[in-house]
Amino acid sequence: MCDFNVNLKLCFPERLRHILDDDNTPTPTIFTEMDTLQHEGGELEWKESARWVKFEEKVEEGGERWSKPHVSTLTLHSLFELRTCLQTGSILLDLEGYSLPQIVDDIVDRQIADGLVAPDLREKISFVLLRKHRHQTKKPIHRSLADIGKSSNTASSESVPSGIHCSTEDLRSRQASSLGRLATCLKYVISPHTLPPAASLLCQLKNKFMKKIPRDAEASNVLIGEVDFLDKPFVSFVRLAQATTLGGLTEVPVPTRFLFILLGPHGKTKSYNEIGRAIATLMVDELFSDVAYKARDRDDLIAGVDEFLDEVIVLPPGEWDPKIRIEPPKKVPSADMRKSVLNLNELGQMNGSAGGAAGGEDEELPAPHELGEELKFTGRFGGGLWLDIKRKIPWYCSDIYDGFHIQSISAVLFIYLGCITNAITFGGLLGDATDNYQGVMESFLGTALAGTVFCVFGGQPLIILSSTGPILIFEKLLYEFSKNNGIDYMELRLWIGLHSCLQCFLLVVTDASYIIKYMTRFTEEGFSSLISFIFISDAIKKMIGAWKYYPINRGFKPDYITAYKCECIAPDQASALGLNVSAPLSDDNMTLLFNLTDLDWSQLSKKECVKYGGALVGSSCKYVPDLALMSFILFFGTYSMTVSLKKFKFSRYFPTKLRSLVSDFSIIISILVFCGLDGLLELDTPKLHVPTEIKPTRSDRGWLVMPFGKNPWWWYVASFVPALLVTILIFMDQQISAVIVNRKENKLKKGCGYHLDLFWVGVLMAVCSFMGLPWYVAATVISIAHIDSLKMESESSAPGEQPQFLGVREQRLTGILVFVLTGLSIFLAPILQYIPMPVLYGVFLYMGVASLSGIQVHTGRNIFSIFLFQFWERIKLYLMPPKHQPDFSFLRHVPLRRVHLFTLVQIVCLAVLWILKSTFLAIIFPVMILGLMVVRKLLDLIFSQHDLAWLDDILPDKDKKKKEDEKKKKKDKKSVEPESDEEVRGKLVAEKALYHTYYSLFVCPFSF
Amino acid sequence: MCDFNVNLKLCFPERLRHILDDDNTPTPTIFTEMDTLQHEGGELEWKESARWVKFEEKVEEGGERWSKPHVSTLTLHSLFELRTCLQTGSILLDLEGYSLPQIVDDIVDRQIADGLVAPDLREKISFVLLRKHRHQTKKPIHRSLADIGKSSNTASSESVPSGIHCSTEDLRSRQASSLGRLATCLKYVISPHTLPPAASLLCQLKNKFMKKIPRDAEASNVLIGEVDFLDKPFVSFVRLAQATTLGGLTEVPVPTRFLFILLGPHGKTKSYNEIGRAIATLMVDELFSDVAYKARDRDDLIAGVDEFLDEVIVLPPGEWDPKIRIEPPKKVPSADMRKSVLNLNELGQMNGSAGGAAGGEDEELPAPHELGEELKFTGRFGGGLWLDIKRKIPWYCSDIYDGFHIQSISAVLFIYLGCITNAITFGGLLGDATDNYQGVMESFLGTALAGTVFCVFGGQPLIILSSTGPILIFEKLLYEFSKNNGIDYMELRLWIGLHSCLQCFLLVVTDASYIIKYMTRFTEEGFSSLISFIFISDAIKKMIGAWKYYPINRGFKPDYITAYKCECIAPDQASALGLNVSAPLSDDNMTLLFNLTDLDWSQLSKKECVKYGGALVGSSCKYVPDLALMSFILFFGTYSMTVSLKKFKFSRYFPTKLRSLVSDFSIIISILVFCGLDGLLELDTPKLHVPTEIKPTRSDRGWLVMPFGKNPWWWYVASFVPALLVTILIFMDQQISAVIVNRKENKLKKGCGYHLDLFWVGVLMAVCSFMGLPWYVAATVISIAHIDSLKMESESSAPGEQPQFLGVREQRLTGILVFVLTGLSIFLAPILQYIPMPVLYGVFLYMGVASLSGIQVHTGRNIFSIFLFQFWERIKLYLMPPKHQPDFSFLRHVPLRRVHLFTLVQIVCLAVLWILKSTFLAIIFPVMILGLMVVRKLLDLIFSQHDLAWLDDILPDKDKKKKEDEKKKKKDKKSVEPESDEEVRGKLVAEKALYHTYYSLFVCPFSF
């Protein structure tokens, strides 16, 4: 009895499938304009009241302006009324029409022929339908101010629309009045408050809105009016054989294809308007517009309406206020998907909010983790490298010209500042570690050389090479070892570099990079968050350093300023005063001392005083005023200003373009502002000092290291062992950064080149070793920053549609420029010396924090992170009560406590890595990443593949297995396949064996 | 032909109106739970899959938790299916039921009787319907951690629900298994990871969720299941005669009133679930639940569904993704409104998004500006005052006990700090202006005295009294006048105070305060934004002062610290060195000097040195290190931390209670943090110093001023004239602040007392004059801050419903405590001296900025300002491109350029006021407010009443006029009545005459 036959036969998709499948040609996008009949003064005219590109924009009644684009909320009532209208009105399909009067004639003829309207009304109906059309256009601001005088206190009654409404009408039909129209236009031309003449004469053509409409668009015009001579509605739906521009019918010069006319007796305006909105909304619906283009008869159209009705989403009246305009969603279901649903004949399915707890819910799994064919094992000698080169060559030209964009300037400056700060920091540390065998100068030259070469020839030019922590530690240990054993450091290092280079080549030709595909989100997140934390902690440490370096005199009393001084006292006096003079009285100094006994000690500076063995006496000697606080202000100010300016993009103020520009240049702006502030206060804050002369930091070394002569011959062979360590270090560092850069979320289109990258890193190893420069490898954080500063978003198309993240401006130019600039920095020193270091540390802090939250993409008012750092989001979940947690898709599918457990494992791993990193074990850092991969493998034992698919990615083998299963059981719809215990165990054994091999290969050497 | 008879007869409201009107008793709120039949292991059970209080909460499939409450999006399909089910299934209304088995028996009986089901299925159906029910309950976190061990790698296949699902079933029917249930519960009791015993035994009773359900609620249970023995659906809708608790049927102990059962053959789970969601959504719909309670037969129910269908809001499938869960809106249309629409038989109306451009749109005007009966002109002697007292007396007790709330503590501390900062600032300035006749001590005592008296007896105890700028300027001018003319200042001041007090009384007894009703939003906004700007600019000026007071040594080079010193040199030496010694060598000093010639000058402090005429020599004398920067950090840090903590309330982290607490105490937390920071650095920043002894600042005055004796007698009369100025000043300042505090947006419930307020201000004038204390009047900014810190929000009721701003905690306690504390500050000095002044200036800055943006109310994720400062919002509009502007209701109704023009007028007025205020004209400040009112009156000439109704308020007379018109032309629906020119002009003349009178009364005296 209750057999679910609804009263209304809602859908007969057979018919639709038939017409849509018969003709598969794509149909143009439709722009809909709805005009209503108005009495203006004594005259009738059609006034635009709403328009649709994809979403609805309404003419605000009092506001005389366009509303924000919003989702059209309809009443069910109006949809049914529309359906009735289409059932009973006249439908003219493929009407040959070249002008509005002719079309109107045809329409009325048909109505009379069908007996729908009395013949004596022909004149009246035609007259009404040919009234002029008035469109809502933007009005320039100087006009609005000029208007003020006009509207006096009489303006209270009817809201007098006083904008420039570009009155256009069909010239052919109303030539008599066209003179009047011209006169109107001329009035504006002559008037002092005029639009540009061209614009006022042809405002239709110059409409800025045109940009928002796709090129191929055709218009559908909906005309709704109340007239007094009809006693029942006059409805006509017209499809023209050819889209035709019908004079001023449409606001924009888009040819009209569809016409819907509804005239009716007085008293039901609201109802008519709602029907108009319903048909307009239907016309912009991708599926219905397809039907409308291809309909053979009335029944096809009705079927289209029914199909629409069946897919419609219904909000209960008690839970939603119809007055709320719903903002367009981030994304809408594509028409194709809807069509396919149509084909599958699956009706009445509501995915997201379906109440089904039956477990049969149509769970989509997240798109599987794909690393692309770049990481396939070719099995041929150097096959991967060859493919990489083949893949990158065709893009080479575009790699250059794609770089010409304003965004690149900001990216270059930003990354350049990051690079030189890095070069100076690491240069200084390396200099300390190696007694200046490699110093700041070497660091600059090396960065410039390696970076330029890599960006010119590398497989993934978005990667930025830099010195990294593990390398620094390695160099330090190596130097100490050499010094203690009397071995020549530079020569030993050269041989290690050469061996390492060869080993890299070996890895390249054997396609060894393919093991990277075992790296899942888990590993990447672990690695890159560790690197980010190191960045952040380094930046903060530097700042805390400033407090130590510039101690503040805490007990300072302004009134007792007379008691604060610092005097330099000669050593003899000092001892007389009972002071402990600890100046180094070495041989050199002794001779000096004799010459200096009658020196004016009070005139010496602090450094000189100490140098000559004097004693500094006084309460202000230990302290440096203002600098610590100023450094803090600069540091924190730069960071927070950058963050705020980045966010400014999502504010409501100023036009989008300006905001994007500010956001893109936020770092540069912040740096400039705080350099300016620093300059204003003229305080002696620590500044960026780059070397100004090209010569090795240590005068006893040249620019070339000789391979032979200083060390015993067997060292040339033995250096193979430490080289292995370096190779692993470089391999892991380089390839993980590359995987992170190449992740599919970044939507890179030009492919990547893991083998090619490694090849060039190897080559550079050798070159740098010969020149005694530091070794370079991909730097995760700066590379992410590089990508972030080059991201592209679509210009928003239809009003209300959200701009989409399109990808990254992939090119070589920015990278090359960054490193060329780095090389030229030696000549830029006079400019660079104005940049205070705390500002740069602020930039570092920003880089660390930004790379923690991944690349942020703008969707409407929401910022949302596309990249990595689900991890970070998941950590935040710990602090949120479940009811406030955002609606992440993994939360819909994985129990919260499993999510928390997964996050906890990651946190523990990270903590262990952090602790290890802080000890001398830092040198085996890359091996720890392998450790992460093992942990990930073990997670298979704790978590189900289903959970892992949501929280992480499925490991390649499992992935493949699953796909096969899916294919097999497509009808079953249970896409997550439970694996039997035996299966899992079996595979585990096999994979453990595999890992074991890797382990013995890579981990053993570390016992040296 | 197209006569809008829809195929489906959607609505027959006659029938509904009939049943709803017949019985007007309110029906209980309905809680709906939907359970679906599941196979758990080999056993069948009902598992909760969703619930509705007002919005839907779904059990997340994989997540094993409740989704966020969201609007139920249904498919049209399922609604029609539901309708069919109700048409064909069995409907049992007012069934007498006391237990589930009996009810089930009745249901099956009926089905068999109706021939809907074969009698042999009775057993099977009953069996299925009596399976136990498993509810989704929250699981404590320690349990979830304990669970981790259990779920091993076998957990991959079916998501095993491992929470504590409190299994309860009907005891009567399944006594056999109840032992098992008890065992389960006991297991939890015994287990170490246990719930509190009571909770686990009766978890149903202790369910935290119970709080969210209204007390009178009744349950409706929806049971949806697939079984294999049926070949067509089994549908039953049951309404029990009495709501009955049916054991474990419902998650919470709410008695069940409705039952909807749908059992059907396999293969259509989705469809069944959607039907279940549809009936559940209908049941929580206020209108349908009313119908369900009152329905007499099946047709009434169907009519209810149809009515629902007709009101439904439809989203087009191409513009909305059904997967998006729609967050509950800020407010939903009330059921009453929907019912009235039903009665008016106005169907198919969609207000907000209606495309109607016909001008007939149902424009609601904003609620008119009502000042309430407090400002009615009684015409009787002291009638207003008498009414005020009568109005406030009944609230007096609650005025005390309403103050006992944790929020009060924060409010008291916040306002207290604001008050003493103000007292010290103004005290200092007053001291300077009057040669310490009134100093910090007087300021403290006066604040304490006036504030306490006002809060105890005043009409609006939320108002905070304070010294204000205009009074300060008046005192300054008066003191100068007295000194130059040899008049005794204190005595003159006493007489002015007495006159002013009398004039206040005169204003009180003549109900003069009623003119305040001519003050519209325009005036209030102008006044309070001016005050806010003064606050902000004062705070910033103070900070800039710090830079001057503690100059930074900009050229400081840390290395040359030896060159920086500051020495005190004896005058003779100084002159010898050619220094210009400008020490005041007055008589006193000369005598000193002789004694000091052999003083050790180098041991003197800076002040001593200057005092004794020494010269300060050295490069560091002019500078004070660190303090300026530290002050800046403290100032800016306090401000930004307060702002961030205030915003923290709207973050997602931590439970709502904690966040509110942090937000409420944000200022105190910030102050403490930055006092701590200051303490840590031990720098000598300027601190808050309060006097520690009660004695007049100037030793030659006592605590009482004698009225006679020092000045000629005619001054006693003449002081009438300056007193008039003071009166106006006090009247305007006091009453505008009161109007702002009493605005209806603040939802004050205890009424106000303009006349009573003014009476006490007058009394305090006299008292303060006698004691030689400053005069006090309402302080806008601090009063707003007071209200802001006391605002109440509703505990959110139904899940997903937004908390509402309920009003302000109106009481006298906080005010009294603030001022008692102010009085006691003299004893608190040892604690208060740790508070640095820059921190307090930061608080001032925050107060100014916060009062600019009004009182901010929390609705969902949006912060939205209810109070004033539409002005501020409108200023922001200048910077926003129209498409990014928020959807303010006035923007929907008033053209943007009119809005901009209105804002421009306000800005110009403000600028003029600001300029005037900066000159000596500040003294006629209150008169300028009258000026604002005149400008507002003139705006009537430029703007239509319609626009003004949206942007401002309509002036009282016009308002009344309009209401009458509205009543007259109710059917016409055009609520904004155009006034004919004659009418307007006529009224203008009349009103101008009125203004003229006020002018001559108030403005003339200023020519003195």
PDB file of C-alpha atoms in Angstrom, chain B residues 808-941:
ATOM      1  CA  VAL B 808      22.935  43.568  31.279  1.00  0.00           C
ATOM      2  CA  ARG B 809      23.381  42.431  34.855  1.00  0.00           C
ATOM      3  CA  GLU B 810      21.619  45.452  36.279  1.00  0.00           C
ATOM      4  CA  GLN B 811      22.569  45.989  39.893  1.00  0.00           C
ATOM      5  CA  ARG B 812      24.125  48.490  42.234  1.00  0.00           C
ATOM      6  CA  LEU B 813      26.721  46.257  43.774  1.00  0.00           C
ATOM      7  CA  THR B 814      29.507  46.592  41.225  1.00  0.00           C
ATOM      8  CA  GLY B 815      29.239  50.359  41.172  1.00  0.00           C
ATOM      9  CA  ILE B 816      29.226  50.600  44.936  1.00  0.00           C
ATOM     10  CA  LEU B 817      32.197  48.276  45.251  1.00  0.00           C
ATOM     11  CA  VAL B 818      34.160  50.191  42.649  1.00  0.00           C
ATOM     12  CA  PHE B 819      33.793  53.419  44.557  1.00  0.00           C
ATOM     13  CA  VAL B 820      34.294  51.939  47.981  1.00  0.00           C
ATOM     14  CA  LEU B 821      37.495  50.420  46.637  1.00  0.00           C
ATOM     15  CA  THR B 822      38.449  53.801  45.221  1.00  0.00           C
ATOM     16  CA  GLY B 823      38.028  55.238  48.681  1.00  0.00           C
ATOM     17  CA  LEU B 824      40.107  52.453  50.153  1.00  0.00           C
ATOM     18  CA  SER B 825      42.821  52.896  47.550  1.00  0.00           C
ATOM     19  CA  ILE B 826      44.678  55.014  50.024  1.00  0.00           C
ATOM     20  CA  PHE B 827      45.275  51.843  51.992  1.00  0.00           C
ATOM     21  CA  LEU B 828      45.921  49.814  48.870  1.00  0.00           C
ATOM     22  CA  ALA B 829      48.797  52.045  47.836  1.00  0.00           C
ATOM     23  CA  PRO B 830      51.473  49.417  48.592  1.00  0.00           C
ATOM     24  CA  ILE B 831      49.856  47.081  46.073  1.00  0.00           C
ATOM     25  CA  LEU B 832      48.882  49.673  43.523  1.00  0.00           C
ATOM     26  CA  GLN B 833      52.401  51.054  43.295  1.00  0.00           C
ATOM     27  CA  TYR B 834      53.407  48.009  41.270  1.00  0.00           C
ATOM     28  CA  ILE B 835      51.151  48.972  38.412  1.00  0.00           C
ATOM     29  CA  PRO B 836      53.024  50.858  35.698  1.00  0.00           C
ATOM     30  CA  MET B 837      51.206  53.789  34.185  1.00  0.00           C
ATOM     31  CA  PRO B 838      51.775  52.694  30.563  1.00  0.00           C
ATOM     32  CA  VAL B 839      49.759  49.575  31.332  1.00  0.00           C
ATOM     33  CA  LEU B 840      46.884  51.747  32.490  1.00  0.00           C
ATOM     34  CA  TYR B 841      47.150  53.939  29.409  1.00  0.00           C
ATOM     35  CA  GLY B 842      46.891  50.744  27.424  1.00  0.00           C
ATOM     36  CA  VAL B 843      43.658  50.023  29.262  1.00  0.00           C
ATOM     37  CA  PHE B 844      42.472  53.526  28.405  1.00  0.00           C
ATOM     38  CA  LEU B 845      43.232  52.949  24.761  1.00  0.00           C
ATOM     39  CA  TYR B 846      41.282  49.727  24.909  1.00  0.00           C
ATOM     40  CA  MET B 847      38.332  51.477  26.552  1.00  0.00           C
ATOM     41  CA  GLY B 848      38.264  54.129  23.877  1.00  0.00           C
ATOM     42  CA  VAL B 849      38.490  51.688  21.014  1.00  0.00           C
ATOM     43  CA  ALA B 850      35.992  49.304  22.570  1.00  0.00           C
ATOM     44  CA  SER B 851      33.427  52.008  23.154  1.00  0.00           C
ATOM     45  CA  LEU B 852      33.869  53.067  19.540  1.00  0.00           C
ATOM     46  CA  SER B 853      32.794  49.692  18.346  1.00  0.00           C
ATOM     47  CA  GLY B 854      30.029  49.479  20.906  1.00  0.00           C
ATOM     48  CA  ILE B 855      29.027  46.472  22.874  1.00  0.00           C
ATOM     49  CA  GLN B 856      29.964  43.396  21.027  1.00  0.00           C
ATOM     50  CA  VAL B 857      27.773  40.403  21.062  1.00  0.00           C
ATOM     51  CA  HIS B 858      28.643  36.922  20.147  1.00  0.00           C
ATOM     52  CA  THR B 859      26.568  35.125  17.592  1.00  0.00           C
ATOM     53  CA  GLY B 860      28.106  31.966  16.381  1.00  0.00           C
ATOM     54  CA  ARG B 861      31.447  32.668  14.861  1.00  0.00           C
ATOM     55  CA  ASN B 862      30.532  36.242  14.120  1.00  0.00           C
ATOM     56  CA  ILE B 863      31.076  39.132  16.379  1.00  0.00           C
ATOM     57  CA  PHE B 864      28.467  41.669  15.909  1.00  0.00           C
ATOM     58  CA  SER B 865      27.930  44.966  17.445  1.00  0.00           C
ATOM     59  CA  ILE B 866      24.502  45.699  18.760  1.00  0.00           C
ATOM     60  CA  PHE B 867      25.058  49.097  20.123  1.00  0.00           C
ATOM     61  CA  LEU B 868      25.580  52.417  18.433  1.00  0.00           C
ATOM     62  CA  PHE B 869      28.272  52.573  15.946  1.00  0.00           C
ATOM     63  CA  GLN B 870      26.372  51.883  13.017  1.00  0.00           C
ATOM     64  CA  PHE B 871      28.368  55.072  12.527  1.00  0.00           C
ATOM     65  CA  TRP B 872      31.631  53.229  12.791  1.00  0.00           C
ATOM     66  CA  GLU B 873      30.355  50.488  10.517  1.00  0.00           C
ATOM     67  CA  ARG B 874      29.273  53.068   8.024  1.00  0.00           C
ATOM     68  CA  ILE B 875      32.679  54.733   8.036  1.00  0.00           C
ATOM     69  CA  LYS B 876      34.202  51.381   7.224  1.00  0.00           C
ATOM     70  CA  LEU B 877      31.878  51.128   4.243  1.00  0.00           C
ATOM     71  CA  TYR B 878      33.819  53.932   2.593  1.00  0.00           C
ATOM     72  CA  LEU B 879      36.777  51.632   2.322  1.00  0.00           C
ATOM     73  CA  MET B 880      34.902  48.635   1.035  1.00  0.00           C
ATOM     74  CA  PRO B 881      34.016  47.975  -2.540  1.00  0.00           C
ATOM     75  CA  PRO B 882      30.238  47.492  -2.647  1.00  0.00           C
ATOM     76  CA  LYS B 883      30.477  43.810  -3.368  1.00  0.00           C
ATOM     77  CA  HIS B 884      32.386  43.128  -0.185  1.00  0.00           C
ATOM     78  CA  GLN B 885      30.103  45.134   2.049  1.00  0.00           C
ATOM     79  CA  PRO B 886      28.319  43.195   4.724  1.00  0.00           C
ATOM     80  CA  ASP B 887      24.625  42.652   4.317  1.00  0.00           C
ATOM     81  CA  PHE B 888      23.442  45.403   6.686  1.00  0.00           C
ATOM     82  CA  SER B 889      19.733  45.848   6.575  1.00  0.00           C
ATOM     83  CA  PHE B 890      20.036  49.576   5.975  1.00  0.00           C
ATOM     84  CA  LEU B 891      22.094  48.836   2.880  1.00  0.00           C
ATOM     85  CA  ARG B 892      19.230  46.809   1.517  1.00  0.00           C
ATOM     86  CA  HIS B 893      16.907  49.749   1.868  1.00  0.00           C
ATOM     87  CA  VAL B 894      18.885  52.946   1.509  1.00  0.00           C
ATOM     88  CA  PRO B 895      20.989  53.795  -1.540  1.00  0.00           C
ATOM     89  CA  LEU B 896      24.678  53.596  -0.800  1.00  0.00           C
ATOM     90  CA  ARG B 897      25.317  57.186  -1.744  1.00  0.00           C
ATOM     91  CA  ARG B 898      22.671  58.370   0.729  1.00  0.00           C
ATOM     92  CA  VAL B 899      24.323  56.256   3.383  1.00  0.00           C
ATOM     93  CA  HIS B 900      27.685  57.769   2.521  1.00  0.00           C
ATOM     94  CA  LEU B 901      26.236  61.252   2.566  1.00  0.00           C
ATOM     95  CA  PHE B 902      24.738  60.687   5.994  1.00  0.00           C
ATOM     96  CA  THR B 903      28.059  59.384   7.275  1.00  0.00           C
ATOM     97  CA  LEU B 904      29.837  62.336   5.741  1.00  0.00           C
ATOM     98  CA  VAL B 905      27.575  64.755   7.582  1.00  0.00           C
ATOM     99  CA  GLN B 906      28.399  62.948  10.804  1.00  0.00           C
ATOM    100  CA  ILE B 907      32.108  63.042  10.101  1.00  0.00           C
ATOM    101  CA  VAL B 908      31.989  66.761   9.360  1.00  0.00           C
ATOM    102  CA  CYS B 909      30.057  67.413  12.558  1.00  0.00           C
ATOM    103  CA  LEU B 910      32.576  65.389  14.481  1.00  0.00           C
ATOM    104  CA  ALA B 911      35.480  67.226  12.917  1.00  0.00           C
ATOM    105  CA  VAL B 912      33.920  70.563  13.809  1.00  0.00           C
ATOM    106  CA  LEU B 913      33.323  69.393  17.356  1.00  0.00           C
ATOM    107  CA  TRP B 914      36.902  68.147  17.595  1.00  0.00           C
ATOM    108  CA  ILE B 915      38.297  71.455  16.440  1.00  0.00           C
ATOM    109  CA  LEU B 916      36.064  73.413  18.808  1.00  0.00           C
ATOM    110  CA  LYS B 917      37.002  71.111  21.638  1.00  0.00           C
ATOM    111  CA  SER B 918      40.690  71.791  21.071  1.00  0.00           C
ATOM    112  CA  THR B 919      40.190  75.509  21.574  1.00  0.00           C
ATOM    113  CA  PHE B 920      39.006  77.362  24.647  1.00  0.00           C
ATOM    114  CA  LEU B 921      35.500  76.826  23.341  1.00  0.00           C
ATOM    115  CA  ALA B 922      35.658  73.418  24.963  1.00  0.00           C
ATOM    116  CA  ILE B 923      33.733  74.991  27.793  1.00  0.00           C
ATOM    117  CA  ILE B 924      30.624  75.252  25.694  1.00  0.00           C
ATOM    118  CA  PHE B 925      31.013  71.654  24.705  1.00  0.00           C
ATOM    119  CA  PRO B 926      27.564  70.621  25.907  1.00  0.00           C
ATOM    120  CA  VAL B 927      26.000  73.340  23.847  1.00  0.00           C
ATOM    121  CA  MET B 928      27.596  71.806  20.812  1.00  0.00           C
ATOM    122  CA  ILE B 929      25.545  68.720  21.480  1.00  0.00           C
ATOM    123  CA  LEU B 930      22.482  70.905  21.149  1.00  0.00           C
ATOM    124  CA  GLY B 931      24.054  71.976  17.885  1.00  0.00           C
ATOM    125  CA  LEU B 932      24.172  68.359  16.810  1.00  0.00           C
ATOM    126  CA  MET B 933      20.473  68.065  17.513  1.00  0.00           C
ATOM    127  CA  VAL B 934      19.850  71.055  15.290  1.00  0.00           C
ATOM    128  CA  VAL B 935      21.905  69.526  12.505  1.00  0.00           C
ATOM    129  CA  ARG B 936      19.877  66.376  12.883  1.00  0.00           C
ATOM    130  CA  LYS B 937      16.716  68.407  12.544  1.00  0.00           C
ATOM    131  CA  LEU B 938      18.056  69.940   9.345  1.00  0.00           C
ATOM    132  CA  LEU B 939      18.750  66.495   7.975  1.00  0.00           C
ATOM    133  CA  ASP B 940      15.003  66.078   7.712  1.00  0.00           C
ATOM    134  CA  LEU B 941      15.255  68.483   4.814  1.00  0.00           C
TER     135      LEU B 941
END
